[in-house]
Coordinates of C-alpha atoms in Angstrom, one line a residue:
Chain A
M39 CA 11.5 -13.9 -23.9
P40 CA 9.6 -15.1 -21.1
T41 CA 7.0 -17.7 -21.4
T42 CA 4.7 -16.7 -18.7
Y43 CA 3.0 -13.7 -18.3
P44 CA 5.2 -11.6 -15.4
K45 CA 2.5 -11.4 -12.2
C46 CA 3.4 -8.1 -10.6
S47 CA 0.7 -5.1 -9.5
P48 CA 1.5 -1.6 -9.9
T49 CA 2.4 -1.0 -6.5
E50 CA 5.0 -3.9 -6.0
M51 CA 6.7 -2.2 -9.6
Q52 CA 6.7 1.0 -7.6
G53 CA 7.9 -0.8 -4.6
L54 CA 10.7 -1.5 -7.1
L55 CA 11.6 1.9 -7.9
V56 CA 11.4 3.2 -4.4
L57 CA 13.8 -0.1 -3.6
L58 CA 16.0 1.1 -6.4
S59 CA 15.8 5.0 -5.4
G60 CA 17.9 4.2 -2.4
H61 CA 20.3 2.4 -4.2
K62 CA 20.9 5.7 -6.0
G63 CA 19.2 5.1 -9.1
S64 CA 21.3 2.3 -10.4
E65 CA 22.6 -0.9 -9.0
D66 CA 23.2 -4.7 -9.4
V67 CA 19.7 -6.5 -9.3
A68 CA 21.2 -9.3 -7.1
L69 CA 21.9 -6.2 -4.7
L70 CA 18.3 -5.0 -5.0
A71 CA 16.9 -8.6 -4.3
D72 CA 19.3 -9.0 -1.1
D73 CA 18.3 -5.5 0.3
L74 CA 15.0 -6.6 0.8
D75 CA 15.4 -10.4 1.1
L76 CA 13.7 -11.1 -2.1
E77 CA 14.0 -13.9 -4.0
I78 CA 14.3 -14.4 -7.8
D79 CA 11.3 -14.6 -8.4
E80 CA 9.7 -11.8 -6.2
I81 CA 12.0 -9.3 -8.0
L82 CA 11.6 -10.6 -11.6
P83 CA 8.5 -9.8 -12.4
A84 CA 8.7 -6.5 -11.2
L85 CA 11.6 -5.8 -12.9
D86 CA 10.1 -7.2 -16.2
F87 CA 7.4 -4.7 -15.8
A88 CA 9.4 -1.8 -15.2
S89 CA 11.6 -2.3 -17.8
V90 CA 8.3 -3.0 -20.5
L91 CA 7.1 0.5 -19.5
G92 CA 10.0 2.3 -20.1
L93 CA 10.9 3.3 -16.5
V94 CA 13.9 1.1 -15.9
R95 CA 17.0 0.0 -18.1
V96 CA 18.5 -3.7 -17.3
K97 CA 21.8 -4.4 -18.6
D98 CA 24.4 -7.2 -17.9
G99 CA 22.4 -7.5 -14.3
R100 CA 22.6 -4.2 -13.7
A101 CA 19.1 -2.0 -13.2
T102 CA 19.2 2.1 -13.7
F103 CA 16.1 4.2 -14.0
T104 CA 15.5 6.0 -17.2
E105 CA 14.8 9.7 -17.6
L106 CA 11.2 8.7 -17.1
G107 CA 12.1 6.6 -14.1
Q108 CA 13.2 9.5 -11.9
R109 CA 10.3 11.7 -13.1
Y110 CA 7.8 8.7 -11.6
L111 CA 9.7 8.9 -8.5
G112 CA 9.4 12.6 -8.4
D113 CA 5.3 12.9 -9.5
S114 CA 2.7 13.2 -6.9
I115 CA 0.5 9.7 -6.9
R116 CA -2.2 11.1 -9.2
E117 CA 0.6 12.3 -11.9
R118 CA 2.4 8.7 -11.4
K119 CA -1.0 7.1 -13.1
S120 CA -1.3 9.5 -15.7
L121 CA 2.4 8.7 -16.8
L122 CA 1.8 4.4 -16.1
R123 CA -1.4 5.0 -18.4
E124 CA 0.6 6.6 -21.3
Q125 CA 3.3 4.1 -21.0
L126 CA 1.1 1.2 -20.8
K127 CA -1.0 2.5 -24.0
R128 CA 2.5 1.8 -26.3
T129 CA 2.6 -1.4 -25.1
T130 CA 1.9 -4.2 -27.6
L131 CA -0.7 -5.9 -25.4
F132 CA -2.8 -3.4 -24.5
R133 CA -2.7 -1.4 -28.0
T134 CA -3.8 -4.7 -28.8
L135 CA -6.7 -4.7 -25.6
L136 CA -7.9 -1.4 -26.1
R137 CA -8.4 -2.1 -30.0
A138 CA -10.0 -4.5 -29.6
L139 CA -12.1 -3.1 -27.1
E140 CA -13.1 -0.1 -29.4
S141 CA -14.0 -2.4 -32.4
A142 CA -16.0 -5.4 -30.3
P143 CA -19.9 -4.3 -31.1
D144 CA -20.7 -3.1 -27.8
H145 CA -17.2 -2.1 -26.6
R146 CA -16.8 -4.9 -24.3
L147 CA -15.2 -8.1 -23.8
T148 CA -15.5 -10.9 -21.9
D149 CA -12.7 -12.6 -19.9
E150 CA -12.8 -15.5 -22.4
Q151 CA -12.2 -13.3 -25.1
L152 CA -9.2 -11.3 -23.2
T153 CA -7.5 -14.8 -22.8
Q154 CA -7.7 -15.4 -26.2
L155 CA -6.3 -12.1 -27.1
V156 CA -3.8 -11.9 -24.6
S157 CA -2.4 -15.2 -25.9
V158 CA -1.1 -16.8 -23.1
T159 CA -0.3 -20.1 -22.1
S160 CA -3.1 -21.7 -20.3
A161 CA -1.7 -22.5 -17.0
T162 CA -1.1 -19.1 -16.3
A163 CA -4.1 -17.1 -18.9
D164 CA -6.5 -16.7 -15.6
E165 CA -3.8 -15.2 -13.5
A166 CA -2.1 -12.8 -16.4
V167 CA -6.2 -11.9 -17.1
Q168 CA -6.8 -11.1 -13.4
N169 CA -3.6 -8.8 -13.7
I170 CA -4.0 -7.0 -17.2
V171 CA -7.5 -5.9 -15.9
N172 CA -5.7 -4.8 -13.1
W173 CA -3.3 -2.6 -14.5
G174 CA -6.2 -1.3 -16.9
R175 CA -8.0 -0.4 -13.8
Y176 CA -5.5 1.0 -12.4
T177 CA -4.3 3.6 -14.9
G178 CA -8.5 4.5 -16.1
L179 CA -7.9 2.7 -19.2
V180 CA -10.4 0.3 -19.2
R181 CA -13.6 -0.4 -16.4
Y182 CA -14.3 -4.0 -15.3
D183 CA -17.7 -5.5 -14.3
P184 CA -16.9 -8.2 -11.7
E185 CA -20.3 -9.4 -11.7
E186 CA -20.5 -10.5 -15.9
H187 CA -16.7 -10.4 -15.9
V188 CA -16.6 -8.0 -18.6
L189 CA -14.1 -5.6 -19.9
I190 CA -15.7 -2.3 -20.7
A191 CA -14.0 0.3 -23.1
V192 CA -14.2 3.7 -21.0
R193 CA -16.0 5.5 -23.0
A194 CA -18.9 2.7 -23.2
P195 CA -22.2 3.7 -22.0
P196 CA -22.7 1.8 -19.3
S197 CA -25.9 0.4 -19.8
A198 CA -25.0 -0.7 -23.3
P199 CA -26.9 -4.1 -24.3
K200 CA -24.2 -7.3 -23.1
P201 CA -24.4 -9.6 -25.6
P202 CA -26.3 -13.2 -25.2
A203 CA -24.2 -15.5 -23.1
G204 CA -22.4 -17.7 -25.1
S205 CA -22.2 -15.6 -28.4
R206 CA -19.2 -14.8 -30.1
P207 CA -18.4 -11.0 -32.1
P208 CA -17.9 -11.7 -35.8
P209 CA -14.2 -12.2 -36.5
S210 CA -14.1 -8.9 -38.0
A211 CA -14.4 -7.3 -34.4
A212 CA -11.9 -8.7 -31.7
T213 CA -9.4 -9.6 -33.5
P214 CA -7.1 -12.2 -31.8
P215 CA -3.7 -11.6 -33.3
P216 CA -1.9 -14.3 -35.5
G217 CA -0.9 -17.5 -33.2
G218 CA -3.8 -17.7 -31.4
P219 CA -3.8 -19.5 -28.2
A220 CA -1.3 -21.9 -28.2
G221 CA 1.4 -19.3 -28.6
G222 CA 4.1 -19.0 -30.8
R223 CA 4.5 -15.8 -32.7
K224 CA 4.3 -12.1 -31.9
P225 CA 1.4 -9.6 -32.8
P226 CA 2.6 -7.8 -35.6
T227 CA 4.0 -4.4 -34.9
R228 CA 4.3 -0.9 -36.3
G229 CA 8.3 -0.5 -37.9
P230 CA 10.8 1.3 -35.7
G231 CA 10.5 4.3 -37.8
Q232 CA 7.1 5.0 -37.2
E233 CA 7.1 5.1 -33.8
P234 CA 10.1 7.9 -32.8
E235 CA 9.4 8.2 -29.5
S236 CA 9.0 4.8 -28.5
P237 CA 11.5 2.5 -26.1
P238 CA 12.3 -0.6 -27.1
L239 CA 8.8 -2.2 -25.3
A240 CA 8.8 -6.1 -26.0
T241 CA 5.2 -8.0 -25.6
V242 CA 5.0 -8.9 -22.5
V243 CA 3.1 -12.1 -23.6
A244 CA 4.6 -15.4 -24.8
Chain B
M249 CA 1.8 22.1 20.0
S250 CA 1.4 18.8 21.5
L251 CA -1.8 17.1 19.7
I252 CA -1.7 13.9 21.7
Q253 CA -0.3 13.8 25.5
V254 CA 0.1 10.5 27.4
E255 CA 0.6 10.8 30.9
H256 CA 1.9 8.4 33.1
V257 CA -0.5 5.8 31.6
D258 CA -0.7 1.9 33.6
K259 CA -2.6 -0.8 32.0
S260 CA -3.9 -4.0 32.9
F261 CA -6.5 -6.5 32.5
A262 CA -7.8 -8.7 34.4
G263 CA -6.6 -12.5 34.8
R264 CA -7.2 -15.9 35.5
H265 CA -4.9 -15.2 38.5
G266 CA -4.7 -11.4 39.3
S267 CA -4.4 -8.6 37.3
I268 CA -1.7 -8.9 34.5
S269 CA 0.1 -5.7 34.0
I270 CA 0.5 -4.7 30.1
M271 CA 2.0 -1.5 30.9
Q272 CA 3.6 0.8 33.3
D273 CA 4.1 4.4 33.8
I274 CA 4.0 4.8 29.6
S275 CA 4.7 9.1 28.7
F276 CA 5.3 10.7 25.5
D277 CA 4.2 13.1 23.4
V278 CA 3.0 13.5 19.6
K279 CA 3.1 17.4 18.2
D280 CA 1.8 18.0 14.8
S281 CA 4.0 17.2 12.0
D282 CA 5.6 14.1 14.0
F283 CA 5.6 10.9 12.5
L284 CA 6.3 8.5 15.4
A285 CA 7.0 5.0 15.7
I286 CA 6.4 2.3 18.0
V287 CA 8.5 -0.5 18.6
G288 CA 9.2 -3.3 20.7
P289 CA 8.6 -7.3 21.4
S290 CA 5.6 -8.8 20.3
G291 CA 3.1 -8.6 22.7
C292 CA 4.3 -6.1 24.6
G293 CA 1.2 -4.2 24.3
K294 CA 2.1 -1.7 20.8
S295 CA -1.5 -2.0 20.0
T296 CA -3.2 -1.8 23.2
L297 CA -1.8 1.7 23.7
M298 CA -3.0 2.3 20.6
R299 CA -6.5 1.8 21.5
L300 CA -5.9 3.6 24.4
I301 CA -4.8 6.7 22.4
Q302 CA -7.8 6.5 20.4
G303 CA -10.0 6.0 23.1
L304 CA -11.4 2.6 22.6
D305 CA -10.2 1.6 26.1
R306 CA -9.2 3.5 29.3
P307 CA -5.8 3.5 30.8
S308 CA -5.8 1.6 34.6
A309 CA -4.3 4.8 35.8
G310 CA -2.9 7.6 33.9
R311 CA -4.5 10.1 31.5
I312 CA -4.2 10.7 27.6
L313 CA -5.0 14.5 26.1
F314 CA -6.0 15.2 23.0
R315 CA -5.6 18.7 22.0
D316 CA -5.3 19.4 26.0
A317 CA -8.6 17.8 26.5
P318 CA -9.0 14.5 27.9
V319 CA -9.5 11.2 25.5
T320 CA -12.6 9.7 27.5
S321 CA -14.7 8.0 24.5
V322 CA -13.6 7.0 20.4
C323 CA -11.4 10.3 19.4
S324 CA -13.3 11.0 16.1
K325 CA -9.9 13.5 14.9
M326 CA -7.9 10.1 14.7
A327 CA -8.2 7.3 12.5
M328 CA -6.7 3.9 12.5
V329 CA -5.6 1.4 9.4
F330 CA -4.7 -1.9 10.1
Q331 CA -2.6 -4.6 9.7
S332 CA -5.6 -7.1 8.4
F333 CA -6.7 -4.2 6.1
A334 CA -10.7 -4.3 8.0
L335 CA -12.8 -3.5 4.8
F336 CA -16.3 -5.0 4.5
P337 CA -16.4 -7.7 2.0
W338 CA -19.9 -6.5 1.0
L339 CA -19.3 -2.9 0.3
T340 CA -17.8 -1.4 -2.8
V341 CA -14.4 0.2 -2.5
A342 CA -16.4 4.0 -2.7
Q343 CA -18.7 2.2 0.5
N344 CA -15.9 1.3 2.5
V345 CA -14.3 4.8 2.0
G346 CA -17.3 6.6 3.1
F347 CA -18.3 4.8 5.9
G348 CA -16.6 6.5 8.5
L349 CA -18.6 9.6 7.1
E350 CA -21.4 7.8 7.7
A351 CA -20.8 7.6 11.0
L352 CA -20.1 10.8 11.4
G353 CA -23.3 11.6 10.0
W354 CA -23.0 13.3 7.3
A355 CA -24.8 14.8 4.4
P356 CA -24.7 12.0 1.2
D357 CA -23.7 14.8 -1.2
R358 CA -20.9 15.9 1.3
I359 CA -19.7 12.1 1.6
H360 CA -19.5 12.1 -2.3
N361 CA -17.6 14.4 -2.3
Q362 CA -15.5 13.2 0.5
V363 CA -14.8 9.5 -0.8
E364 CA -14.4 11.1 -4.9
R365 CA -11.1 12.9 -3.7
Y366 CA -9.8 10.7 -1.3
I367 CA -10.1 7.9 -3.8
S368 CA -8.5 10.0 -5.7
V369 CA -5.6 11.2 -3.9
T370 CA -4.7 7.3 -2.7
G371 CA -4.9 6.2 -6.0
L372 CA -8.0 4.4 -6.2
D373 CA -9.5 6.1 -9.0
G374 CA -11.2 3.1 -11.3
F375 CA -11.9 0.8 -8.6
Q376 CA -14.7 2.8 -7.0
E377 CA -17.4 0.1 -8.0
A378 CA -15.0 -2.8 -7.0
Y379 CA -15.2 -5.0 -4.4
P380 CA -12.3 -5.9 -2.3
R381 CA -12.3 -9.3 -3.4
E382 CA -10.9 -8.1 -6.7
L383 CA -8.2 -6.1 -5.2
S384 CA -4.6 -6.8 -4.7
G385 CA -3.7 -6.3 -1.0
G386 CA -1.7 -3.0 -2.3
M387 CA -4.7 -2.1 -3.0
R388 CA -6.9 -3.2 -0.1
Q389 CA -4.8 -1.4 2.2
R390 CA -4.8 2.1 -0.2
V391 CA -8.8 1.6 0.6
G392 CA -8.0 1.8 4.5
L393 CA -5.8 4.9 4.0
A394 CA -8.9 6.4 2.1
R395 CA -11.3 5.4 4.6
A396 CA -9.0 6.5 7.2
L397 CA -7.9 9.9 5.8
A398 CA -11.4 11.1 4.6
V399 CA -12.7 11.5 8.1
E400 CA -9.6 14.1 7.7
P401 CA -8.0 13.0 11.1
A402 CA -5.4 15.1 13.0
V403 CA -3.7 11.6 13.6
L404 CA -3.5 9.0 11.5
L405 CA -2.8 5.5 13.7
M406 CA -0.8 3.0 12.0
D407 CA -1.1 -0.7 13.5
E408 CA 1.6 -2.7 11.9
P409 CA -0.2 -1.5 8.2
F410 CA 2.1 -3.3 5.8
S411 CA 2.9 -6.2 7.7
A412 CA 0.3 -8.1 5.4
L413 CA 2.0 -6.9 2.3
D414 CA 4.8 -9.1 0.0
P415 CA 8.0 -7.1 0.2
L416 CA 7.8 -4.9 -2.5
T417 CA 4.2 -3.8 -1.9
A418 CA 5.2 -2.7 1.3
E419 CA 7.7 -0.6 0.3
G420 CA 5.5 0.7 -2.6
L421 CA 3.0 2.0 0.0
R422 CA 5.4 3.2 2.5
E423 CA 6.9 5.8 0.1
E424 CA 3.2 6.9 -0.7
V425 CA 2.2 7.7 2.9
L426 CA 5.4 9.5 3.6
Q427 CA 3.9 11.7 0.3
L428 CA 0.3 12.0 1.7
W429 CA 1.9 12.9 5.6
R430 CA 4.1 15.5 3.8
D431 CA 1.7 17.2 1.3
P432 CA 0.5 19.8 3.7
E433 CA -3.0 20.1 2.1
L434 CA -4.3 16.6 3.0
P435 CA -4.5 15.0 6.3
P436 CA -3.1 14.0 8.3
E437 CA -1.2 16.2 10.7
A438 CA 0.7 13.1 12.5
V439 CA 1.3 9.8 12.1
L440 CA 2.1 7.3 14.8
L441 CA 2.9 3.7 13.6
V442 CA 3.2 0.4 15.7
S443 CA 5.9 -1.7 13.9
H444 CA 7.6 -4.6 14.2
N445 CA 10.0 -4.2 11.9
I446 CA 12.7 -2.1 13.3
E447 CA 14.0 -1.0 9.7
E448 CA 10.7 0.5 8.2
A449 CA 10.4 2.2 11.9
I450 CA 13.7 3.9 11.4
Q451 CA 12.7 4.4 7.3
L452 CA 9.7 6.2 8.1
A453 CA 9.7 7.8 11.7
D454 CA 11.4 11.1 13.0
R455 CA 11.2 9.6 16.4
I456 CA 11.1 6.4 17.4
L457 CA 9.5 4.8 21.1
V458 CA 11.2 1.5 22.4
L459 CA 8.9 0.1 24.6
S460 CA 10.3 -2.6 26.3
R461 CA 8.7 -6.3 26.9
R462 CA 5.5 -7.0 29.4
P463 CA 4.9 -5.0 31.7
A464 CA 6.1 -2.4 28.8
H465 CA 7.8 0.5 29.8
L466 CA 9.3 3.3 27.5
L467 CA 12.7 2.2 27.4
A468 CA 14.1 5.4 25.1
Q469 CA 12.2 7.8 22.4
V470 CA 15.1 8.0 19.7
P471 CA 15.4 10.5 17.3
V472 CA 15.5 9.5 13.5
D473 CA 17.2 13.1 12.1
L474 CA 18.5 11.1 8.7
P475 CA 17.1 13.3 5.5
R476 CA 14.6 11.0 3.7
P477 CA 14.7 8.8 1.3
R478 CA 17.0 6.8 3.7
D479 CA 19.3 4.9 3.0
R480 CA 18.9 1.6 4.5
K481 CA 22.7 0.6 4.1
S482 CA 24.5 3.8 5.2
S483 CA 26.5 3.2 8.5
A484 CA 24.1 6.0 10.1
F485 CA 20.5 3.8 9.6
Y486 CA 22.7 0.7 10.5
E487 CA 23.5 2.3 14.4
L488 CA 20.1 3.5 15.0
T489 CA 19.2 -0.1 13.8
D490 CA 21.7 -1.3 16.4
R491 CA 20.8 1.0 18.8
V492 CA 17.0 -0.2 19.0
Y493 CA 18.1 -4.1 18.9
S494 CA 20.2 -2.9 22.0
L495 CA 17.3 -1.1 23.9
I496 CA 15.1 -4.0 23.5
T497 CA 17.3 -7.1 24.1
E498 CA 18.9 -5.2 27.3
G499 CA 15.5 -3.5 28.1
G500 CA 14.1 -7.1 29.5
A501 CA 10.9 -7.4 31.8
A502 CA 10.4 -4.5 34.5
S503 CA 11.6 -5.5 38.2
P504 CA 12.7 -8.7 39.0
A505 CA 9.3 -8.7 41.6
A506 CA 7.1 -8.3 38.4
S507 CA 8.4 -10.9 36.2
A508 CA 8.7 -13.0 39.6
S509 CA 4.9 -13.1 40.2
Q510 CA 4.6 -13.6 36.7
S511 CA 6.0 -16.9 36.2
D512 CA 4.3 -17.9 39.3
A513 CA 1.2 -17.4 37.5
A514 CA 2.5 -18.8 34.5
A515 CA 3.5 -21.7 36.5
R516 CA 0.3 -22.5 38.1
Q517 CA -1.5 -21.9 34.9
A518 CA 0.3 -24.5 33.6
L519 CA -0.1 -27.1 36.1

């Protein structure tokens, strides 16, 4: 179970998929890394993401495309975004995030609220938050106001009133998963039977 | 059909001890639907050549034609993508992408639609109002790309466009550039890529122009006939890599006289 959030941009993950396709869709991770002279830390985050998003399967040190992963590379740039959007929506992290955005009073979350929600160790919180915001914006799942450092639900009106500085939403709104910022237990997920199509997507946080 | 004809181009600059010859007798054609790479040792003048082609500077001798007309000033049918992205930090992504169109005098409505189109095409949707500082390196270069494509250039000039990116991001973006180039409904027609990465050149281009050390000569034009996507570990790929390296390492300086006067000048400067 990763204790730090894998920091990886959508383009880096795409690079990994392109790399894998150059190895006919299945290759030892060591050889993939070797091809581009990558250190383990440079390839693992992309591999983690690709795996969590159901594009690649990793077993016994070997990475192989899933059908979805193959499809990704055949798609246009715009179609790929759609595909990523759908896959990202199914991760525990983004499900929690989008639910929190929905129930927040003005469909907005500050960076601080997002950090609490995401439940990473404080050492990587800032990076993790920025990375999550980036993925959300890239796939069109959320909007972001960089001046106010506020995450905004896509369907929130742009001129919605912002909460006064320092105020917190009522407890029933953006409920952080049990375990809190100190990390620990995974947030409750639905049982396997209720999501037959879902690939085995792990929580992408500690 | 030849989009660009480079004919016997020389370029020299005034130095402290006389004129310094950067390149000599460079001649080649760029056809529409070409993907050309220009490689050569550091400092051999690849970037200078790009500037000459675009019309940012003039050759000392010879000439450059675009669609049969001499290039005498900056050609609006070519657009450049830079290693350092060269975005305006005080402008949003949308404003950066539209910048070239404003310079061309387009009406605001038309600019808006064009910007939206190329933002979408390059995967920048959702970042229209973002500032460059919020973006990863890969996203910033996409802005550079969108800005270049928005003016619908016939030729896309790329000066080490992936060199400032980490290897995986570079790999991801290279593939996108290929996709965009191959799309018949999108600009550009031809791509000219300068790279110090020979493998990258072989991975992307149909033809590689190999330049020698300064004063640069065109050592060879190496065709790359491999089907894409290209397997870096195939023997054919390796042979090409080897061939390009051999050309560069054996190509050396031009004439003994030229290199002698240059080393004299360098020696005098050092004293």
